[in-house]
Amino acid sequence: MVKGRTDQQQQHSRTASQQWSYEGATAADNWGKLCTEFAQCSLGRQQSPIDIDATVLPTASQQIAIDLCYQPAPLCMRNDGRMLIAACNDNAGFMTANKQRYRLVQFHFHLPSEHCVRAQSYAMEIHLVHENSAKQLAVVAVLVRQGPAHVAIAQLFKQLPNRTAHEGPTLLFDVGSLLPQQRGYFAYQGSLTTPPCTQGVQWYVMMQPITADQQQLDSLLQAMGGRINSRPLQPLNGRTVWRCLP
């Protein structure tokens, strides 16, 4: 008997990984059925995003305190047809959490927000994705409500790549300029919010949202071809969400 997957199975897996989306037959409700690698999207018990009930959360100790350290570095925005992603070089910054150092590897945008706070959704959400030496992930989520224009978002959205251009110009950018002034956050164990929905991701959702005006939100929506890109809320399944004050 031949071990491993057949060529047909491997081709199906590659096709599924390329074709998942946020609408139709390949939308979030069906991700777990597209290929075996995506099974956690349906079967996982610690999935993200979640609705955070901020009224009943325990206050965390210093054991899960985080320290964020970013600085200006070159980046290039890329449009993969599902979201806008900014890949960061080694000099963009890092975070420390539980005595672990995580390097910022990329950040991207979801419209509308994926996480909710007391069932309230936000206009947009930014995910700052970090990785440590063991390839473990920690994500800082910044919620964005509609309001005054944001200077840093304006810099990023000045020349957004559309789905035809794929890649925008390189610019010097300080990711720290996307953080709110108050650094309180909610912390919990979850997963990637896109296939393969890998679990074991440490999430830090900033309590205070930043703002973006309607023109900035419309620019992002236009770059995404008029399509939203947010995964529906997932069950908490008994997980603890910590409230971490600034």
PDB file of C-alpha atoms in Angstrom, residues 15-235:
ATOM      1  CA  THR A  15      -6.678  24.164  -4.765  1.00  0.00           C
ATOM      2  CA  ALA A  16      -8.636  24.544  -1.529  1.00  0.00           C
ATOM      3  CA  SER A  17      -5.875  26.590   0.091  1.00  0.00           C
ATOM      4  CA  GLN A  18      -5.959  28.956  -2.883  1.00  0.00           C
ATOM      5  CA  GLN A  19      -9.737  29.236  -3.209  1.00  0.00           C
ATOM      6  CA  TRP A  20     -11.077  29.800   0.314  1.00  0.00           C
ATOM      7  CA  SER A  21     -12.989  33.045   0.546  1.00  0.00           C
ATOM      8  CA  TYR A  22     -15.542  35.018   2.530  1.00  0.00           C
ATOM      9  CA  GLU A  23     -18.549  34.343   0.307  1.00  0.00           C
ATOM     10  CA  GLY A  24     -20.361  31.532  -1.470  1.00  0.00           C
ATOM     11  CA  ALA A  25     -19.409  27.872  -1.344  1.00  0.00           C
ATOM     12  CA  THR A  26     -15.872  28.611  -0.076  1.00  0.00           C
ATOM     13  CA  ALA A  27     -16.965  31.007   2.706  1.00  0.00           C
ATOM     14  CA  ALA A  28     -16.174  30.641   6.414  1.00  0.00           C
ATOM     15  CA  ASP A  29     -18.983  28.183   7.219  1.00  0.00           C
ATOM     16  CA  ASN A  30     -17.435  25.741   4.750  1.00  0.00           C
ATOM     17  CA  TRP A  31     -13.708  26.231   5.385  1.00  0.00           C
ATOM     18  CA  GLY A  32     -13.422  23.036   7.411  1.00  0.00           C
ATOM     19  CA  LYS A  33     -14.842  21.014   4.510  1.00  0.00           C
ATOM     20  CA  LEU A  34     -12.525  22.320   1.808  1.00  0.00           C
ATOM     21  CA  CYS A  35      -9.540  20.114   2.713  1.00  0.00           C
ATOM     22  CA  THR A  36      -8.155  18.095   5.635  1.00  0.00           C
ATOM     23  CA  GLU A  37      -5.651  20.843   6.490  1.00  0.00           C
ATOM     24  CA  PHE A  38      -8.587  23.147   7.297  1.00  0.00           C
ATOM     25  CA  ALA A  39     -10.336  20.736   9.668  1.00  0.00           C
ATOM     26  CA  GLN A  40      -9.672  22.899  12.734  1.00  0.00           C
ATOM     27  CA  CYS A  41     -11.893  25.593  11.225  1.00  0.00           C
ATOM     28  CA  SER A  42     -14.857  23.301  11.978  1.00  0.00           C
ATOM     29  CA  LEU A  43     -13.575  21.044  14.761  1.00  0.00           C
ATOM     30  CA  GLY A  44     -11.410  23.374  16.855  1.00  0.00           C
ATOM     31  CA  ARG A  45     -12.673  24.275  20.329  1.00  0.00           C
ATOM     32  CA  GLN A  46     -10.482  27.384  20.730  1.00  0.00           C
ATOM     33  CA  GLN A  47     -11.284  29.370  17.641  1.00  0.00           C
ATOM     34  CA  SER A  48     -11.168  33.105  16.936  1.00  0.00           C
ATOM     35  CA  PRO A  49     -12.680  35.674  16.762  1.00  0.00           C
ATOM     36  CA  ILE A  50     -14.924  35.891  19.822  1.00  0.00           C
ATOM     37  CA  ASP A  51     -17.372  38.274  21.450  1.00  0.00           C
ATOM     38  CA  ILE A  52     -15.746  39.714  24.582  1.00  0.00           C
ATOM     39  CA  ASP A  53     -18.118  40.383  27.477  1.00  0.00           C
ATOM     40  CA  ALA A  54     -16.059  43.091  29.139  1.00  0.00           C
ATOM     41  CA  THR A  55     -18.346  43.291  32.196  1.00  0.00           C
ATOM     42  CA  VAL A  56     -17.509  39.919  33.706  1.00  0.00           C
ATOM     43  CA  LEU A  57     -13.812  39.432  33.077  1.00  0.00           C
ATOM     44  CA  PRO A  58     -11.187  38.665  35.728  1.00  0.00           C
ATOM     45  CA  THR A  59      -8.312  41.118  36.003  1.00  0.00           C
ATOM     46  CA  ALA A  60      -5.008  39.594  34.966  1.00  0.00           C
ATOM     47  CA  SER A  61      -1.811  39.556  36.943  1.00  0.00           C
ATOM     48  CA  GLN A  62       1.533  40.782  35.673  1.00  0.00           C
ATOM     49  CA  GLN A  63       2.257  37.268  34.403  1.00  0.00           C
ATOM     50  CA  ILE A  64       0.581  38.044  31.096  1.00  0.00           C
ATOM     51  CA  ALA A  65       1.738  41.640  30.803  1.00  0.00           C
ATOM     52  CA  ILE A  66       3.026  42.612  27.364  1.00  0.00           C
ATOM     53  CA  ASP A  67       5.521  45.183  26.170  1.00  0.00           C
ATOM     54  CA  LEU A  68       5.281  46.570  22.645  1.00  0.00           C
ATOM     55  CA  CYS A  69       8.303  48.103  20.940  1.00  0.00           C
ATOM     56  CA  TYR A  70       8.057  49.315  17.337  1.00  0.00           C
ATOM     57  CA  GLN A  71      10.101  51.682  15.198  1.00  0.00           C
ATOM     58  CA  PRO A  72      10.024  53.075  11.634  1.00  0.00           C
ATOM     59  CA  ALA A  73      10.965  50.465   9.037  1.00  0.00           C
ATOM     60  CA  PRO A  74      10.329  49.857   5.315  1.00  0.00           C
ATOM     61  CA  LEU A  75       7.211  47.902   4.391  1.00  0.00           C
ATOM     62  CA  CYS A  76       5.204  47.144   1.313  1.00  0.00           C
ATOM     63  CA  MET A  77       1.445  46.624   1.196  1.00  0.00           C
ATOM     64  CA  ARG A  78       0.282  43.567  -0.741  1.00  0.00           C
ATOM     65  CA  ASN A  79      -3.234  42.736  -1.909  1.00  0.00           C
ATOM     66  CA  ASP A  80      -3.817  38.986  -2.146  1.00  0.00           C
ATOM     67  CA  GLY A  81      -7.440  39.338  -3.219  1.00  0.00           C
ATOM     68  CA  ARG A  82      -8.759  38.573   0.268  1.00  0.00           C
ATOM     69  CA  MET A  83      -7.003  41.185   2.407  1.00  0.00           C
ATOM     70  CA  LEU A  84      -4.313  43.847   2.491  1.00  0.00           C
ATOM     71  CA  ILE A  85      -1.112  42.595   4.125  1.00  0.00           C
ATOM     72  CA  ALA A  86       1.990  44.566   5.104  1.00  0.00           C
ATOM     73  CA  ALA A  87       5.069  42.372   5.450  1.00  0.00           C
ATOM     74  CA  CYS A  88       7.569  43.733   8.001  1.00  0.00           C
ATOM     75  CA  ASN A  89      11.330  43.307   8.063  1.00  0.00           C
ATOM     76  CA  ASP A  90      13.338  42.330  11.135  1.00  0.00           C
ATOM     77  CA  ASN A  91      13.719  45.962  12.224  1.00  0.00           C
ATOM     78  CA  ALA A  92      10.013  46.834  12.449  1.00  0.00           C
ATOM     79  CA  GLY A  93       9.690  45.862  16.099  1.00  0.00           C
ATOM     80  CA  PHE A  94       8.767  43.204  18.600  1.00  0.00           C
ATOM     81  CA  MET A  95       6.694  42.431  21.650  1.00  0.00           C
ATOM     82  CA  THR A  96       7.529  40.578  24.839  1.00  0.00           C
ATOM     83  CA  ALA A  97       4.991  38.429  26.640  1.00  0.00           C
ATOM     84  CA  ASN A  98       5.511  35.879  29.420  1.00  0.00           C
ATOM     85  CA  LYS A  99       9.286  36.330  29.076  1.00  0.00           C
ATOM     86  CA  GLN A 100       9.071  35.456  25.384  1.00  0.00           C
ATOM     87  CA  ARG A 101      10.175  37.753  22.581  1.00  0.00           C
ATOM     88  CA  TYR A 102       7.961  37.859  19.495  1.00  0.00           C
ATOM     89  CA  ARG A 103       9.068  39.569  16.292  1.00  0.00           C
ATOM     90  CA  LEU A 104       6.505  41.539  14.279  1.00  0.00           C
ATOM     91  CA  VAL A 105       6.225  39.730  10.950  1.00  0.00           C
ATOM     92  CA  GLN A 106       3.193  41.360   9.314  1.00  0.00           C
ATOM     93  CA  PHE A 107      -0.039  43.212   9.858  1.00  0.00           C
ATOM     94  CA  HIS A 108      -3.299  43.171   7.929  1.00  0.00           C
ATOM     95  CA  PHE A 109      -6.834  44.574   7.882  1.00  0.00           C
ATOM     96  CA  HIS A 110     -10.336  43.152   8.340  1.00  0.00           C
ATOM     97  CA  LEU A 111     -13.481  45.033   7.362  1.00  0.00           C
ATOM     98  CA  PRO A 112     -15.637  45.088   9.476  1.00  0.00           C
ATOM     99  CA  SER A 113     -14.012  44.023  12.765  1.00  0.00           C
ATOM    100  CA  GLU A 114     -13.795  40.331  13.612  1.00  0.00           C
ATOM    101  CA  HIS A 115     -13.832  40.621  17.416  1.00  0.00           C
ATOM    102  CA  CYS A 116     -16.775  42.215  19.178  1.00  0.00           C
ATOM    103  CA  VAL A 117     -16.948  43.756  22.647  1.00  0.00           C
ATOM    104  CA  ARG A 118     -20.291  43.155  24.364  1.00  0.00           C
ATOM    105  CA  ALA A 119     -21.791  42.294  20.959  1.00  0.00           C
ATOM    106  CA  GLN A 120     -20.588  45.596  19.483  1.00  0.00           C
ATOM    107  CA  SER A 121     -18.828  45.317  16.150  1.00  0.00           C
ATOM    108  CA  TYR A 122     -16.403  47.952  14.867  1.00  0.00           C
ATOM    109  CA  ALA A 123     -15.813  49.380  11.414  1.00  0.00           C
ATOM    110  CA  MET A 124     -12.398  47.744  10.978  1.00  0.00           C
ATOM    111  CA  GLU A 125      -9.789  45.660  12.795  1.00  0.00           C
ATOM    112  CA  ILE A 126      -6.016  45.592  12.386  1.00  0.00           C
ATOM    113  CA  HIS A 127      -4.039  42.465  13.303  1.00  0.00           C
ATOM    114  CA  LEU A 128      -0.366  42.858  14.221  1.00  0.00           C
ATOM    115  CA  VAL A 129       1.050  39.346  13.870  1.00  0.00           C
ATOM    116  CA  HIS A 130       4.145  38.359  15.899  1.00  0.00           C
ATOM    117  CA  GLU A 131       6.178  35.143  15.989  1.00  0.00           C
ATOM    118  CA  ASN A 132       8.732  33.849  18.486  1.00  0.00           C
ATOM    119  CA  SER A 133      11.726  31.582  17.886  1.00  0.00           C
ATOM    120  CA  ALA A 134       9.531  28.494  18.359  1.00  0.00           C
ATOM    121  CA  LYS A 135       7.177  29.716  15.591  1.00  0.00           C
ATOM    122  CA  GLN A 136       4.417  30.409  18.128  1.00  0.00           C
ATOM    123  CA  LEU A 137       2.137  33.309  17.268  1.00  0.00           C
ATOM    124  CA  ALA A 138       0.879  36.287  19.254  1.00  0.00           C
ATOM    125  CA  VAL A 139      -1.505  38.779  17.674  1.00  0.00           C
ATOM    126  CA  VAL A 140      -2.286  42.303  18.846  1.00  0.00           C
ATOM    127  CA  ALA A 141      -5.712  43.348  17.550  1.00  0.00           C
ATOM    128  CA  VAL A 142      -6.547  47.042  17.211  1.00  0.00           C
ATOM    129  CA  LEU A 143     -10.246  47.855  16.863  1.00  0.00           C
ATOM    130  CA  VAL A 144     -11.178  50.799  14.636  1.00  0.00           C
ATOM    131  CA  ARG A 145     -14.423  52.764  14.915  1.00  0.00           C
ATOM    132  CA  GLN A 146     -15.716  55.291  12.419  1.00  0.00           C
ATOM    133  CA  GLY A 147     -14.762  58.816  13.446  1.00  0.00           C
ATOM    134  CA  PRO A 148     -12.046  61.353  12.659  1.00  0.00           C
ATOM    135  CA  ALA A 149      -9.459  60.431  10.042  1.00  0.00           C
ATOM    136  CA  HIS A 150      -6.377  58.656  11.373  1.00  0.00           C
ATOM    137  CA  VAL A 151      -3.045  60.137  10.289  1.00  0.00           C
ATOM    138  CA  ALA A 152      -1.154  56.823  10.211  1.00  0.00           C
ATOM    139  CA  ILE A 153      -3.936  55.041   8.306  1.00  0.00           C
ATOM    140  CA  ALA A 154      -3.954  57.907   5.813  1.00  0.00           C
ATOM    141  CA  GLN A 155      -0.242  57.316   5.202  1.00  0.00           C
ATOM    142  CA  LEU A 156      -0.822  53.597   4.612  1.00  0.00           C
ATOM    143  CA  PHE A 157      -3.902  54.060   2.436  1.00  0.00           C
ATOM    144  CA  LYS A 158      -2.420  56.790   0.234  1.00  0.00           C
ATOM    145  CA  GLN A 159      -1.622  54.317  -2.552  1.00  0.00           C
ATOM    146  CA  LEU A 160      -3.440  51.084  -1.806  1.00  0.00           C
ATOM    147  CA  PRO A 161      -2.746  48.210  -4.195  1.00  0.00           C
ATOM    148  CA  ASN A 162      -5.901  46.885  -5.836  1.00  0.00           C
ATOM    149  CA  ARG A 163      -6.475  43.263  -6.776  1.00  0.00           C
ATOM    150  CA  THR A 164      -4.868  43.910 -10.161  1.00  0.00           C
ATOM    151  CA  ALA A 165      -1.765  45.713  -8.932  1.00  0.00           C
ATOM    152  CA  HIS A 166      -1.202  43.221  -6.062  1.00  0.00           C
ATOM    153  CA  GLU A 167       1.642  45.250  -4.540  1.00  0.00           C
ATOM    154  CA  GLY A 168       2.019  48.886  -3.566  1.00  0.00           C
ATOM    155  CA  PRO A 169       5.083  51.106  -3.178  1.00  0.00           C
ATOM    156  CA  THR A 170       7.575  50.668  -0.337  1.00  0.00           C
ATOM    157  CA  LEU A 171       7.224  53.214   2.457  1.00  0.00           C
ATOM    158  CA  LEU A 172       8.817  53.937   5.812  1.00  0.00           C
ATOM    159  CA  PHE A 173       6.246  53.321   8.537  1.00  0.00           C
ATOM    160  CA  ASP A 174       6.109  53.074  12.335  1.00  0.00           C
ATOM    161  CA  VAL A 175       3.584  50.368  13.283  1.00  0.00           C
ATOM    162  CA  GLY A 176       3.398  51.841  16.778  1.00  0.00           C
ATOM    163  CA  SER A 177       1.458  54.768  15.294  1.00  0.00           C
ATOM    164  CA  LEU A 178      -1.517  52.419  14.867  1.00  0.00           C
ATOM    165  CA  LEU A 179      -1.808  51.724  18.605  1.00  0.00           C
ATOM    166  CA  PRO A 180      -4.302  53.560  20.839  1.00  0.00           C
ATOM    167  CA  GLN A 181      -3.023  55.907  23.530  1.00  0.00           C
ATOM    168  CA  GLN A 182      -4.354  53.709  26.342  1.00  0.00           C
ATOM    169  CA  ARG A 183      -2.709  50.284  26.348  1.00  0.00           C
ATOM    170  CA  GLY A 184      -5.260  48.166  28.220  1.00  0.00           C
ATOM    171  CA  TYR A 185      -6.194  44.921  26.456  1.00  0.00           C
ATOM    172  CA  PHE A 186      -8.164  41.694  26.624  1.00  0.00           C
ATOM    173  CA  ALA A 187      -6.099  38.490  26.473  1.00  0.00           C
ATOM    174  CA  TYR A 188      -7.157  34.955  25.548  1.00  0.00           C
ATOM    175  CA  GLN A 189      -6.028  31.804  23.743  1.00  0.00           C
ATOM    176  CA  GLY A 190      -7.451  31.384  20.272  1.00  0.00           C
ATOM    177  CA  SER A 191      -6.627  30.642  16.666  1.00  0.00           C
ATOM    178  CA  LEU A 192      -5.885  32.137  13.300  1.00  0.00           C
ATOM    179  CA  THR A 193      -9.043  33.715  11.873  1.00  0.00           C
ATOM    180  CA  THR A 194      -8.212  32.461   8.384  1.00  0.00           C
ATOM    181  CA  PRO A 195      -7.567  28.905   7.141  1.00  0.00           C
ATOM    182  CA  PRO A 196      -6.064  26.661   8.384  1.00  0.00           C
ATOM    183  CA  CYS A 197      -7.467  28.192  11.639  1.00  0.00           C
ATOM    184  CA  THR A 198      -4.446  26.947  13.604  1.00  0.00           C
ATOM    185  CA  GLN A 199      -4.970  27.058  17.387  1.00  0.00           C
ATOM    186  CA  GLY A 200      -2.511  28.050  20.091  1.00  0.00           C
ATOM    187  CA  VAL A 201      -2.460  31.720  19.086  1.00  0.00           C
ATOM    188  CA  GLN A 202      -2.233  34.204  21.970  1.00  0.00           C
ATOM    189  CA  TRP A 203      -4.551  37.154  21.375  1.00  0.00           C
ATOM    190  CA  TYR A 204      -4.282  40.659  22.833  1.00  0.00           C
ATOM    191  CA  VAL A 205      -7.285  42.792  21.827  1.00  0.00           C
ATOM    192  CA  MET A 206      -6.738  46.449  22.657  1.00  0.00           C
ATOM    193  CA  MET A 207      -9.549  47.922  24.781  1.00  0.00           C
ATOM    194  CA  GLN A 208      -9.454  51.431  23.340  1.00  0.00           C
ATOM    195  CA  PRO A 209     -10.308  51.685  19.637  1.00  0.00           C
ATOM    196  CA  ILE A 210      -8.673  54.088  17.236  1.00  0.00           C
ATOM    197  CA  THR A 211     -10.674  55.910  14.552  1.00  0.00           C
ATOM    198  CA  ALA A 212     -10.841  56.071  10.757  1.00  0.00           C
ATOM    199  CA  ASP A 213     -13.116  58.276   8.709  1.00  0.00           C
ATOM    200  CA  GLN A 214     -15.578  57.100   6.079  1.00  0.00           C
ATOM    201  CA  GLN A 215     -13.239  57.938   3.209  1.00  0.00           C
ATOM    202  CA  GLN A 216     -10.494  55.731   4.691  1.00  0.00           C
ATOM    203  CA  LEU A 217     -12.939  52.876   5.220  1.00  0.00           C
ATOM    204  CA  ASP A 218     -14.280  53.258   1.688  1.00  0.00           C
ATOM    205  CA  SER A 219     -10.726  53.203   0.298  1.00  0.00           C
ATOM    206  CA  LEU A 220     -10.074  49.850   1.942  1.00  0.00           C
ATOM    207  CA  LEU A 221     -13.400  48.438   0.767  1.00  0.00           C
ATOM    208  CA  GLN A 222     -12.702  49.600  -2.792  1.00  0.00           C
ATOM    209  CA  ALA A 223      -9.229  48.005  -2.746  1.00  0.00           C
ATOM    210  CA  MET A 224     -10.880  44.738  -1.690  1.00  0.00           C
ATOM    211  CA  GLY A 225     -13.251  44.851  -4.647  1.00  0.00           C
ATOM    212  CA  GLY A 226     -16.215  45.836  -2.491  1.00  0.00           C
ATOM    213  CA  ARG A 227     -15.997  42.634  -0.440  1.00  0.00           C
ATOM    214  CA  ILE A 228     -15.847  42.337   3.343  1.00  0.00           C
ATOM    215  CA  ASN A 229     -13.300  39.946   4.876  1.00  0.00           C
ATOM    216  CA  SER A 230     -14.306  39.050   8.429  1.00  0.00           C
ATOM    217  CA  ARG A 231     -14.825  35.606   9.921  1.00  0.00           C
ATOM    218  CA  PRO A 232     -18.023  35.164  11.985  1.00  0.00           C
ATOM    219  CA  LEU A 233     -17.777  34.972  15.786  1.00  0.00           C
ATOM    220  CA  GLN A 234     -16.788  31.621  17.291  1.00  0.00           C
ATOM    221  CA  PRO A 235     -17.994  29.963  20.545  1.00  0.00           C
TER     222      PRO A 235
END
